[in-house]
GROMACS .gro file of C-alpha atoms in nm:
model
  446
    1UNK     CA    1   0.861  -3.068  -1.840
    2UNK     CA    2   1.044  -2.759  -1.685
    3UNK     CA    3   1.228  -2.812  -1.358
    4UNK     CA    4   1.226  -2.614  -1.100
    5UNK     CA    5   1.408  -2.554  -0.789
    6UNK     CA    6   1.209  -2.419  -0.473
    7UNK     CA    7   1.480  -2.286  -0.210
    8UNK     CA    8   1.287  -2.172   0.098
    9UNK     CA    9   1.353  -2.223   0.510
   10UNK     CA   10   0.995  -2.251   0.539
   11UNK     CA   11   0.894  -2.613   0.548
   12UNK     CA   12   0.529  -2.608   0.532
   13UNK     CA   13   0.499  -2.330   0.303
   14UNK     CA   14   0.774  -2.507   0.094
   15UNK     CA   15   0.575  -2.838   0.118
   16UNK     CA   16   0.266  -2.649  -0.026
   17UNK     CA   17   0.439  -2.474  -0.308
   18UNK     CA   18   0.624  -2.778  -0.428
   19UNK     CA   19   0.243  -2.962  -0.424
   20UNK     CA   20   0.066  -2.695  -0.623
   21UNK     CA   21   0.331  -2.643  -0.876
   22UNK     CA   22   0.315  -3.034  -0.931
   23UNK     CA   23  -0.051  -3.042  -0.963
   24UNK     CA   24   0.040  -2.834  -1.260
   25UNK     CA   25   0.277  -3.066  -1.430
   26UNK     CA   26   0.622  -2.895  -1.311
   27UNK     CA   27   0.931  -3.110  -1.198
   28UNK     CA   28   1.032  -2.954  -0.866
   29UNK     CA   29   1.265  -3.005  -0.615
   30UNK     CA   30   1.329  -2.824  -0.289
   31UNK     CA   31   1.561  -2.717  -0.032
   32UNK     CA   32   1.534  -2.554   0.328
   33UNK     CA   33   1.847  -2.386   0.303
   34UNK     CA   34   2.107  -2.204   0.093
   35UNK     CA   35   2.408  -2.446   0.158
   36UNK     CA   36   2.129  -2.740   0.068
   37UNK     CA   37   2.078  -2.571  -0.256
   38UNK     CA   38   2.425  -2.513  -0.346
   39UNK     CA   39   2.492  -2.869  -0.429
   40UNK     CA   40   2.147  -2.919  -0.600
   41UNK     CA   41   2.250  -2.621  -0.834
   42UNK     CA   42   2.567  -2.824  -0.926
   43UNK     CA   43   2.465  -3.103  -0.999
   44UNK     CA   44   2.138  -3.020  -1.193
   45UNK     CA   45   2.031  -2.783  -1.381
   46UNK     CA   46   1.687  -2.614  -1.325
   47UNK     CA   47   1.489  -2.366  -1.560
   48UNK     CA   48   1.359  -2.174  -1.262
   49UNK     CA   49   1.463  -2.131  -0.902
   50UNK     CA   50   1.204  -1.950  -0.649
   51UNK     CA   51   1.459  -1.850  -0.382
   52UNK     CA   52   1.346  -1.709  -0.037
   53UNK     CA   53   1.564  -1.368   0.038
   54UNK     CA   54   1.664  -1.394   0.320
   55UNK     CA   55   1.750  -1.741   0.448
   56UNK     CA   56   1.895  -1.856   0.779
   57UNK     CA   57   2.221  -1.891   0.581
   58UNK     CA   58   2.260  -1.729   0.335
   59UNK     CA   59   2.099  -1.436   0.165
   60UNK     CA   60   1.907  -1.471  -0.160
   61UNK     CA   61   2.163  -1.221  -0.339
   62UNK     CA   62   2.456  -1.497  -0.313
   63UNK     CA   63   2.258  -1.765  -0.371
   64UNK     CA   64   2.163  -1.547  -0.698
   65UNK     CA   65   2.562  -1.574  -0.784
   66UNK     CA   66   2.561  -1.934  -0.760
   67UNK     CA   67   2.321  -1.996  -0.943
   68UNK     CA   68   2.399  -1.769  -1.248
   69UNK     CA   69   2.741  -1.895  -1.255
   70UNK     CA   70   2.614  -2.276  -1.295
   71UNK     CA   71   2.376  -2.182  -1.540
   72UNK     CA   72   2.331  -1.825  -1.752
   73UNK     CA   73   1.951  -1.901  -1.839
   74UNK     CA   74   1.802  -2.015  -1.540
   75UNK     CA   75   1.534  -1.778  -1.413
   76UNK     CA   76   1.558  -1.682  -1.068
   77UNK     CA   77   1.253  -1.554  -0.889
   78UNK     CA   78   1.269  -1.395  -0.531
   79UNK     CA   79   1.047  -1.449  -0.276
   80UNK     CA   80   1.018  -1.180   0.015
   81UNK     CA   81   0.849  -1.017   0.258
   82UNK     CA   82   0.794  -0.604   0.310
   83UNK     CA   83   1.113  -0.580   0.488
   84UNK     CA   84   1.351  -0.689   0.220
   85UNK     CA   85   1.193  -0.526  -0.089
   86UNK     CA   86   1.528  -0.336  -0.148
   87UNK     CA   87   1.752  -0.666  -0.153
   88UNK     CA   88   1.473  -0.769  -0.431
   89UNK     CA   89   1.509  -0.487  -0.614
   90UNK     CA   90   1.875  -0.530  -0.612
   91UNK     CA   91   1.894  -0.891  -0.700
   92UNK     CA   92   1.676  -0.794  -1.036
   93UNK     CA   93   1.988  -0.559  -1.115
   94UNK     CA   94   2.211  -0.816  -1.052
   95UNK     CA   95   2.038  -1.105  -1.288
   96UNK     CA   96   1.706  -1.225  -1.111
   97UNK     CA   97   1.398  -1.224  -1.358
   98UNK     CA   98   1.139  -1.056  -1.131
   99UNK     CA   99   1.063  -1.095  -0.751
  100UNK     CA  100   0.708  -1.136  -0.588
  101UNK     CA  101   0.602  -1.035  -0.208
  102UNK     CA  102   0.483  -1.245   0.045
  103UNK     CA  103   0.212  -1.342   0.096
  104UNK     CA  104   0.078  -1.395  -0.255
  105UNK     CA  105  -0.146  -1.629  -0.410
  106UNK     CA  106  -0.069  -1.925  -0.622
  107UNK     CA  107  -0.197  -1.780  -0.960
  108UNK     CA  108   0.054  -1.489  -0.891
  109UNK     CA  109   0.359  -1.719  -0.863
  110UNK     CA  110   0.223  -1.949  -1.149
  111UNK     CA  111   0.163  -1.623  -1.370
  112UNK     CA  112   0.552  -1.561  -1.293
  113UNK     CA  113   0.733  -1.868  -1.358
  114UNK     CA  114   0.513  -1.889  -1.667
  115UNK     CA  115   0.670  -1.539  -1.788
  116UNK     CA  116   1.053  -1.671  -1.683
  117UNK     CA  117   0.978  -1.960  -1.884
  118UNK     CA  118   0.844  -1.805  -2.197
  119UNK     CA  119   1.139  -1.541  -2.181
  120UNK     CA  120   1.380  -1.837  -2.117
  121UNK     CA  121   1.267  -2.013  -2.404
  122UNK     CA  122   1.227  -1.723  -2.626
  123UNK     CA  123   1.631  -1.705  -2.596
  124UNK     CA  124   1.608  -1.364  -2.572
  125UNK     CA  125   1.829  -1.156  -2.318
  126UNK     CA  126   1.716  -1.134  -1.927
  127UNK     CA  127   1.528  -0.798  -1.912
  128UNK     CA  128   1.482  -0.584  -1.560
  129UNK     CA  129   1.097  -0.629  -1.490
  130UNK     CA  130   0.976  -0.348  -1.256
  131UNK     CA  131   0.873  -0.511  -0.936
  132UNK     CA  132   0.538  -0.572  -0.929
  133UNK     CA  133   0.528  -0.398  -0.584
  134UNK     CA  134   0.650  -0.084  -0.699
  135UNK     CA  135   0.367   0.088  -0.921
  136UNK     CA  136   0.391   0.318  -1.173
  137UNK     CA  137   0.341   0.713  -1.162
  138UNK     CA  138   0.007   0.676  -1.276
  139UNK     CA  139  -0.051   0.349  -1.023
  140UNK     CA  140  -0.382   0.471  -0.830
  141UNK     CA  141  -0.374   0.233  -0.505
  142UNK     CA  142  -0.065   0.077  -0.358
  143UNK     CA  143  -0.229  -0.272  -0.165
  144UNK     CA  144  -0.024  -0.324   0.183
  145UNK     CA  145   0.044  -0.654   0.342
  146UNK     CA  146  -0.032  -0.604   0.689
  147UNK     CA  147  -0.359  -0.712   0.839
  148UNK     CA  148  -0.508  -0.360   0.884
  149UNK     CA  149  -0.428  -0.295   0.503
  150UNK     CA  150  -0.547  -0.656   0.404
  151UNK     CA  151  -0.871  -0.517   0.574
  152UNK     CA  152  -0.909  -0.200   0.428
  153UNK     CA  153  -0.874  -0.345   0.079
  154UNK     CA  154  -1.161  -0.627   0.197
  155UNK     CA  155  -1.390  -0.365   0.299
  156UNK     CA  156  -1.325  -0.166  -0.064
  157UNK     CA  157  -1.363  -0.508  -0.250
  158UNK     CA  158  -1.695  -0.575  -0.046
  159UNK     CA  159  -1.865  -0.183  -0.087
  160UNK     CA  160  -1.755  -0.094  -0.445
  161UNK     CA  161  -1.996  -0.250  -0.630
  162UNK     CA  162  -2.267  -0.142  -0.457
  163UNK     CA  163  -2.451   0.184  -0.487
  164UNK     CA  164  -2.396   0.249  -0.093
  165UNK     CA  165  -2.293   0.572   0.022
  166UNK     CA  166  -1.958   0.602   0.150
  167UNK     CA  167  -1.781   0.781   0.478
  168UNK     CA  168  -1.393   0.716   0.491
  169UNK     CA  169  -1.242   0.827   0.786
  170UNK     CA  170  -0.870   0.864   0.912
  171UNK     CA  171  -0.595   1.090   1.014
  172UNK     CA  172  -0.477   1.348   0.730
  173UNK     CA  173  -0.240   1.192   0.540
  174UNK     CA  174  -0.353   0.845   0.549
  175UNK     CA  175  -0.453   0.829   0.185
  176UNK     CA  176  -0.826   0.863   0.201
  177UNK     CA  177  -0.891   0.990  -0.149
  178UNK     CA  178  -0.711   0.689  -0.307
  179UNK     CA  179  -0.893   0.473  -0.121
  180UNK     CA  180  -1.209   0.666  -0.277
  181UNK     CA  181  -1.044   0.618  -0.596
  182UNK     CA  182  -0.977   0.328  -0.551
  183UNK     CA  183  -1.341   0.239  -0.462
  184UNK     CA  184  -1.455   0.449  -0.775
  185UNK     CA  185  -1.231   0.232  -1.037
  186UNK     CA  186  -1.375  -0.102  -0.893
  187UNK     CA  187  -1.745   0.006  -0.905
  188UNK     CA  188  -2.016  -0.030  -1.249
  189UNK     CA  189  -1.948   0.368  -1.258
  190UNK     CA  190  -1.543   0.349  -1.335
  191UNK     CA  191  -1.569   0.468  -1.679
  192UNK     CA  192  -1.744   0.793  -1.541
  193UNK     CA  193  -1.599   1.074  -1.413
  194UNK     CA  194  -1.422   1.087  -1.041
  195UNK     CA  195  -1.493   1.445  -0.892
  196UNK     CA  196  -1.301   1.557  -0.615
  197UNK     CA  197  -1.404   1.841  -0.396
  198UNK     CA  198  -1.195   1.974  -0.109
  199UNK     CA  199  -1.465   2.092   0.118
  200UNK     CA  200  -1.255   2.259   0.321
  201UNK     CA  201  -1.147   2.482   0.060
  202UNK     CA  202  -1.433   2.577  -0.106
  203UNK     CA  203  -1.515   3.009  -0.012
  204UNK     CA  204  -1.847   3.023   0.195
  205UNK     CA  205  -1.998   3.309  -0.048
  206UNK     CA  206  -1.954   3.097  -0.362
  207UNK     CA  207  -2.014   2.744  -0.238
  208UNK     CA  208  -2.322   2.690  -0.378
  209UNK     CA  209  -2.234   2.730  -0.717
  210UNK     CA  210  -1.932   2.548  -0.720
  211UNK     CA  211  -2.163   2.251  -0.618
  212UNK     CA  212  -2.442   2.321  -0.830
  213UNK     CA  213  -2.345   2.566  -1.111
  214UNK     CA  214  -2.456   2.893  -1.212
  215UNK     CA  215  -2.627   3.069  -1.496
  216UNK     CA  216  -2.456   3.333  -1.675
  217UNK     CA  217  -2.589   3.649  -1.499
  218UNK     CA  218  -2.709   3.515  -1.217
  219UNK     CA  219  -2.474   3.755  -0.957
  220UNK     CA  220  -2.186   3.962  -1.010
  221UNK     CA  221  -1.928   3.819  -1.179
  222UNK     CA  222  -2.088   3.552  -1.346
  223UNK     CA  223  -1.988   3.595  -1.684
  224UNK     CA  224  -2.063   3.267  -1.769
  225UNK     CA  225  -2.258   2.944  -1.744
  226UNK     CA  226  -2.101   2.721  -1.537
  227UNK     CA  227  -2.093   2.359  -1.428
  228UNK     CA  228  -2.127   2.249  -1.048
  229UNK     CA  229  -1.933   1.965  -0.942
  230UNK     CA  230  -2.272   1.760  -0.914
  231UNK     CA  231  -2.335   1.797  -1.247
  232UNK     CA  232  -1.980   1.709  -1.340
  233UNK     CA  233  -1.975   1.401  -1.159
  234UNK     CA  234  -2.336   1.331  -1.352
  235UNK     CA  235  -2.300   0.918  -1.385
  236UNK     CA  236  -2.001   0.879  -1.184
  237UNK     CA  237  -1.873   0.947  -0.795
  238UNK     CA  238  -1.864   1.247  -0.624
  239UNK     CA  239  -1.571   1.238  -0.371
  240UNK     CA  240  -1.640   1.522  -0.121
  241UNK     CA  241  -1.293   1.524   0.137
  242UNK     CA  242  -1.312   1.694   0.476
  243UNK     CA  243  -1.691   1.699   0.472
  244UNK     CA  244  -1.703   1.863   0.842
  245UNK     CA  245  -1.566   2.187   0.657
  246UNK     CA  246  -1.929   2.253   0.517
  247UNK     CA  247  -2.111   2.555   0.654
  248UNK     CA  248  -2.478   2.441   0.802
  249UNK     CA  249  -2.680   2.599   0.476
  250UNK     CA  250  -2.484   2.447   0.210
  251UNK     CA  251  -2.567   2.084   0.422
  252UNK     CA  252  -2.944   2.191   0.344
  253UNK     CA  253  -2.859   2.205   0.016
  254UNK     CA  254  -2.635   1.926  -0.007
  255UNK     CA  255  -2.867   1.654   0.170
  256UNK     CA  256  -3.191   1.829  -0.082
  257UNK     CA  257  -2.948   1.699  -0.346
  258UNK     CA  258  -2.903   1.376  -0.229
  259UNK     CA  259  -3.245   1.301  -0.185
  260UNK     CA  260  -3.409   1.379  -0.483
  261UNK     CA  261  -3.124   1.362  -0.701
  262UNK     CA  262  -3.188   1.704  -0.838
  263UNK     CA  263  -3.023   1.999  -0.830
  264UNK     CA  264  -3.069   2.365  -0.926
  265UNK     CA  265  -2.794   2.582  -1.080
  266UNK     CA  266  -2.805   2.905  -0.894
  267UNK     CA  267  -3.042   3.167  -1.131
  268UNK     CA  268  -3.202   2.908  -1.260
  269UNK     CA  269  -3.501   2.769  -1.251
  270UNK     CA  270  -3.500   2.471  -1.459
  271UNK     CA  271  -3.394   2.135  -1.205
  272UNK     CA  272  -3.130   1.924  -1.372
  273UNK     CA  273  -3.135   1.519  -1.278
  274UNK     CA  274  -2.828   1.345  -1.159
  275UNK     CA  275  -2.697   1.058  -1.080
  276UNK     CA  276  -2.440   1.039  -0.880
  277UNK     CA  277  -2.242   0.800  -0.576
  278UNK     CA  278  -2.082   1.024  -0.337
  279UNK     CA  279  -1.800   0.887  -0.099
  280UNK     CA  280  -1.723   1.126   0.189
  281UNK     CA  281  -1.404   1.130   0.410
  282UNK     CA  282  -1.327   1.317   0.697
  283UNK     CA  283  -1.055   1.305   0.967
  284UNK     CA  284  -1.297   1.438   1.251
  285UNK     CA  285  -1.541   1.229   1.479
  286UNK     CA  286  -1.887   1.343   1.275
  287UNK     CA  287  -2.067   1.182   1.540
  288UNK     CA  288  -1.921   1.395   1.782
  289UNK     CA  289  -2.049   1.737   1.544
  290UNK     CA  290  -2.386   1.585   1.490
  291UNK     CA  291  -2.454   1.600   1.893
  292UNK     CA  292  -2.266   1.916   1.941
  293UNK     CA  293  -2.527   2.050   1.662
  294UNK     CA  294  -2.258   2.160   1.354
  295UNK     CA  295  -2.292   1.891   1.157
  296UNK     CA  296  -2.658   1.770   1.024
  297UNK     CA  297  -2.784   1.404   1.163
  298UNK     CA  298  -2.958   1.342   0.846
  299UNK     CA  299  -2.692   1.446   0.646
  300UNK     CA  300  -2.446   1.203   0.830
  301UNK     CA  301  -2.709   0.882   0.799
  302UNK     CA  302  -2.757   0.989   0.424
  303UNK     CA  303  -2.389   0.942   0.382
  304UNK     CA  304  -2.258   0.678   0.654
  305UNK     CA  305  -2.421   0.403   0.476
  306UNK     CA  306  -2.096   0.207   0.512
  307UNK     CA  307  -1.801   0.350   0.689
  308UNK     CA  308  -1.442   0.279   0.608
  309UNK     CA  309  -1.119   0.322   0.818
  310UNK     CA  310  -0.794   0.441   0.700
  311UNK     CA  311  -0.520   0.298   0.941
  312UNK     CA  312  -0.259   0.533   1.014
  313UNK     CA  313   0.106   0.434   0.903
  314UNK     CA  314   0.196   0.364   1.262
  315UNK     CA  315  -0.086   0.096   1.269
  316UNK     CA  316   0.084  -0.073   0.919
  317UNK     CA  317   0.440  -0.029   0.971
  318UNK     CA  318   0.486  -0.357   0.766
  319UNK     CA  319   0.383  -0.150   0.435
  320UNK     CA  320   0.619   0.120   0.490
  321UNK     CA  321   0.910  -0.001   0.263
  322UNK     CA  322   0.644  -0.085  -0.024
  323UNK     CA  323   0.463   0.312   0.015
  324UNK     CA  324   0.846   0.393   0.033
  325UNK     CA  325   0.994   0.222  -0.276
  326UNK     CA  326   0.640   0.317  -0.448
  327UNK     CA  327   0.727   0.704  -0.383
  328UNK     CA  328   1.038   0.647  -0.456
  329UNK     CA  329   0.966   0.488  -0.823
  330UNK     CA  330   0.738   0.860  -0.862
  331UNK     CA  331   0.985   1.118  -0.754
  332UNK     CA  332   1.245   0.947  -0.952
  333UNK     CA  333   1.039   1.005  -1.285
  334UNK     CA  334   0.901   1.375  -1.150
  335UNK     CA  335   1.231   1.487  -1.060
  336UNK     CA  336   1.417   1.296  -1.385
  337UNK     CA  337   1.686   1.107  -1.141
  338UNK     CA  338   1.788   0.789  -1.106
  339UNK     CA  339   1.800   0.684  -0.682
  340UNK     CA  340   1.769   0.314  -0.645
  341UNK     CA  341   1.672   0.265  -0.294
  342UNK     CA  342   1.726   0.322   0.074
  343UNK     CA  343   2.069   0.231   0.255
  344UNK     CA  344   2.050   0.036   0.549
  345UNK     CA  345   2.031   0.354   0.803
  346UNK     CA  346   1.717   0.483   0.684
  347UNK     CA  347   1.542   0.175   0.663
  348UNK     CA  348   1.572   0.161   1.035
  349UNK     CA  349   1.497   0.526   1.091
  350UNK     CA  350   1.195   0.489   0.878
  351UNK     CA  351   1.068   0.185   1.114
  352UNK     CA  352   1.166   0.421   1.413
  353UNK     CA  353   0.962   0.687   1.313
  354UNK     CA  354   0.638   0.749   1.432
  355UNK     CA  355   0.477   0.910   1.084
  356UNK     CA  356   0.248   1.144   1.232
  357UNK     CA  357   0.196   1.315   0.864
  358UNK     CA  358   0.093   0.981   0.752
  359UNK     CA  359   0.160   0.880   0.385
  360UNK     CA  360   0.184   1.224   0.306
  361UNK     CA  361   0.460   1.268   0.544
  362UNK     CA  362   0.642   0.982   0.377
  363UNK     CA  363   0.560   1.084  -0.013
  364UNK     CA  364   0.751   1.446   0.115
  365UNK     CA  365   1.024   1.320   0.249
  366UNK     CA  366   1.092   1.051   0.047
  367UNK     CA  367   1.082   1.288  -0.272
  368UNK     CA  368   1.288   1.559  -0.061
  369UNK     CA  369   1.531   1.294  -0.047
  370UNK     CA  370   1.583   1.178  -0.404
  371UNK     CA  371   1.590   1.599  -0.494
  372UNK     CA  372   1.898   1.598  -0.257
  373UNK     CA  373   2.050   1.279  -0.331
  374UNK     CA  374   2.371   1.278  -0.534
  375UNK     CA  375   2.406   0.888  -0.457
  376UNK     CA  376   2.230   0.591  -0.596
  377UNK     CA  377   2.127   0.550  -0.268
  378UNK     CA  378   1.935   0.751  -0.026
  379UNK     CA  379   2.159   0.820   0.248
  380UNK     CA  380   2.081   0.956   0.656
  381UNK     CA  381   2.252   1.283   0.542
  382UNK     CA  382   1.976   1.359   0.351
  383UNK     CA  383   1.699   1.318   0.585
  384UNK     CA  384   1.579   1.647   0.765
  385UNK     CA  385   1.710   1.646   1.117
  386UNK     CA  386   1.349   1.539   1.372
  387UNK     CA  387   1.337   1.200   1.094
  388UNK     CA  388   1.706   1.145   1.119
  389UNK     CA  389   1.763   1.172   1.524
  390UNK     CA  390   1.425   0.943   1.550
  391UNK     CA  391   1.348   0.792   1.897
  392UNK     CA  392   1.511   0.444   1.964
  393UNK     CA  393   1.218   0.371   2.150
  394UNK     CA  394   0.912   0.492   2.010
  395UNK     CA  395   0.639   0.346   2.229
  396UNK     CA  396   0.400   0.232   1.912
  397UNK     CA  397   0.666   0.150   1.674
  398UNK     CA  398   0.749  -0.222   1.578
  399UNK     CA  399   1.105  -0.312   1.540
  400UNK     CA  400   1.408  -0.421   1.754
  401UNK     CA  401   1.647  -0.169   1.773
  402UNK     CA  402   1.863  -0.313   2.059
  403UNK     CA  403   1.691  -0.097   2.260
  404UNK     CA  404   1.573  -0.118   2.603
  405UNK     CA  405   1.201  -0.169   2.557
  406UNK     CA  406   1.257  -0.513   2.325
  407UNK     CA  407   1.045  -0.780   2.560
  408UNK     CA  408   0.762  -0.519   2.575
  409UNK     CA  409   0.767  -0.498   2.154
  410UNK     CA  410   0.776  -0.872   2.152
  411UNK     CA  411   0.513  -0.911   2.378
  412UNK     CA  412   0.362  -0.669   2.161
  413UNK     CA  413   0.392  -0.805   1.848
  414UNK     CA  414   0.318  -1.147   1.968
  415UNK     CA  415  -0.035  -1.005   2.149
  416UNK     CA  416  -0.136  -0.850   1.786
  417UNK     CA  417  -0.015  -1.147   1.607
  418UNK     CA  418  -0.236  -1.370   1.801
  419UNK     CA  419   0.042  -1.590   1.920
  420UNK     CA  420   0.122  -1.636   1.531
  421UNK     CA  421   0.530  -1.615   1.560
  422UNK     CA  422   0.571  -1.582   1.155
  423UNK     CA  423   0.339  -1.268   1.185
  424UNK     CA  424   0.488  -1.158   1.493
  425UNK     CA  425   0.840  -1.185   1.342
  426UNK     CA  426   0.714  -0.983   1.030
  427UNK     CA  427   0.549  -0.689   1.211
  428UNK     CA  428   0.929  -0.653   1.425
  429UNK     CA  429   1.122  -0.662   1.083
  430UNK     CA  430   1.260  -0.944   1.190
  431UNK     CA  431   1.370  -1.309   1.039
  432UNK     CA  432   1.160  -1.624   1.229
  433UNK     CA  433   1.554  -1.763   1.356
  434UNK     CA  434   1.573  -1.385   1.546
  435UNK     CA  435   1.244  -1.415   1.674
  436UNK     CA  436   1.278  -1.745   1.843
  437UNK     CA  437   1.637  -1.659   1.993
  438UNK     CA  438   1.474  -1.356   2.137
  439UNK     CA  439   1.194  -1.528   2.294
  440UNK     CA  440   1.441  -1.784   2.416
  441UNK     CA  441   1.658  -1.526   2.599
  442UNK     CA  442   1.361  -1.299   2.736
  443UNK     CA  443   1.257  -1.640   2.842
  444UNK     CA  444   0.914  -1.623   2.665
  445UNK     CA  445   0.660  -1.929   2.638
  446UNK     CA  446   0.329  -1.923   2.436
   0.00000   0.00000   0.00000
């Protein structure tokens, strides 16, 4: 029976890990705090240790020390939250097996220990496992933590299977076309194609057939048969971003389409059947167009069958480090370097920072960054200037910055959170012991 060691200053989320991993035939033992593991470590010795990162004493990075000195093969696995995904990614460089993010679920952490245990008793040497968190180049969706991103991924679980329509809207930047990805790879159609069409950059005079093709002939200049994007998309999704851009005749055309499923290459006269999902984004109020008479009401109803919202990155400023460390993991393979993280500094510019580019915004500069870097670390000097000199008090920003406006981001926080303090303490970037103290010296009672 493997042992293992749960050190984490939660109690009752301790108390329910210790429970589950039982019910599943593990010896485990637990303690609250770093300097109440320390002696456990020396006197026993465990397979696997599940260590918070940060704890009210200690940080999971010694604790890491201690426990690699006792023992050489005991897998360590390292709990945290979206704040500390940098000290995670460090303690796998320094020893750990692999880290997980809160909040996960229990076949996650039981899929992990599992692994540590196989590689454990496999006697083969530790190996770096790239954090889960961090997804590969080719990685289509990064899932956030926060509760508008644990939304948005519930509304994409709940439409994607269906054959509904789609209208995702949001500021530019937000990442609306991977959430249409996204949608595409968890429907019946994700081993069709996935056209995307930027509306707004399709030329007025030839718009029609880059929608619906052309015949060779058919005008000047068309030397050639060629495909529309309907036709392309023929058994998959149709992704058509900034949809507002169209002119009025091609939403004639485009709402013919979707009705009977036909469409007509221009010169032709043979109608060509297709089957297609289209998922429509836009970072304008459509409703707004449709009374001020640009934008067709038909049209809109055809494709708001279900509408999705992107939150902007201000409105999830607890997935900023895991977009961050993801665009990170991409620039370093684009741009063939080797950056590791973020030092401290940045970290709390980046949670100053009011992103109005969005994801974008943060994919630029974060790739910028590594181009400029000569560090293994990402440093302030390399951050253009309006990022670097960032607002200590940003209005909508969470995060104490010993600033003067800290009891109005508790309040805040707290007022978002519900009253829930552990949420609360997670959307300021701050540990539960912090929270508390603050709310003791503002002299705040829930």
């Amino acid at each position: 029976m493997a042992k293992i060691l749960i050190v984490e200053d939660d109690v009752a989320f301790c108390t329910m890990l210790k429970t589950f991993l039982q019910k599943k035939e593990y010896e485990v033992v637990t303690a609250f705090s770093g300097n109440e593991a320390i002696p456990k470590i020396k006197q026993d010795i465990f397979d696997v240790v599940l260590a918070d990162v940060r704890l009210p004493d200690r940080d999971g990075i010694t604790l890491l020390d201690e426990i690699l000195k006792k023992n050489p093969t005991t897998q360590v696995i390292i709990m945290t939250g979206y704040a500390e995904i940098n000290m995670a990614v460090n303690a796998i460089k320094q020893g750990a097996f692999d880290y997980i993010s809160k909040p996960f679920n229990p076949d996650t952490i039981l899929q992990t220990i599992e692994k540590a245990l196989g590689t454990k008793n496999s006697n083969t040497k530790k190996v770096k496992v790239v954090p889960k968190i961090i997804k590969t180049v080719n990685a289509d969706f990064v899932r956030g933590v926060s509760d508008a991103s644990k939304k948005l991924n519930e509304y994409v679980a709940l439409v994607a299977p269906t054959r509904m329509s789609v209208l995702v809207v949001g500021d530019s930047g937000t990442g609306k076309e991977y959430v249409a990805s996204s949608i595409h790879k968890s429907s019946k159609r994700s081993d069709k194609p996935f056209v995307a069409v930027d509306c707004g950059a399709v030329p007025k005079e030839i718009a029609s057939s880059e929608f619906f093709g052309h015949i060779k002939g058919s005008f000047t200049g068309a030397v050639n048969d060629k495909v529309g994007h309907f036709e392309a998309a023929n058994g998959g999704t149709l992704f058509l971003d900034e949809i507002g851009n169209l002119s009025y005749e091609l939403q004639v055309q485009l709402l013919r389409a979707l009705q009977e499923r036909k469409i007509k290459p221009v010169g032709s006269n043979k109608e060509i059947e297709v089957d297609i999902r289209v998922i429509a984004a836009t970072n304008e109020d459509l409703s707004h167009a449709v009374k001020e008479g640009d934008f067709r009401e038909d049209l809109y109803h055809r494709l708001n069958e279900f509408t999705i919202k992107v939150p902007p990155l201000k409105d999830r400023i607890e997935d900023l480090m895991l977009f961050a460390n993801h665009f990170l993991e991409e620039s370093n393979v684009e741009l063939d370097k080797h950056v590791v993280g973020f030092a401290d500094e940045v970290l709390d510019v980046f949670k100053k920072y009011n992103w109005p580019g969005n994801l974008r915004e943060l994919k630029n500069i974060v790739k910028r960054s590594v181009l400029l870097s000569q560090k293994d670390m990402i440093m302030l000097d390399v951050l253009p200037k309006d990022i670097a000199n960032a607002s200590h008090s940003a209005k909508h920003t969470y995060g104490l910055f010993k600033n003067q406006n800290e009891q109005e981001l508790i309040l805040d926080a707290l007022e978002k959170a519900n009253g829930n303090k552990a949420k609360a303490a997670r959307m300021l970037a701050i540990d539960r012991k912090t929270l508390y103290n603050k709310l003791k010296q503002y002299d705040i009672s829930l």
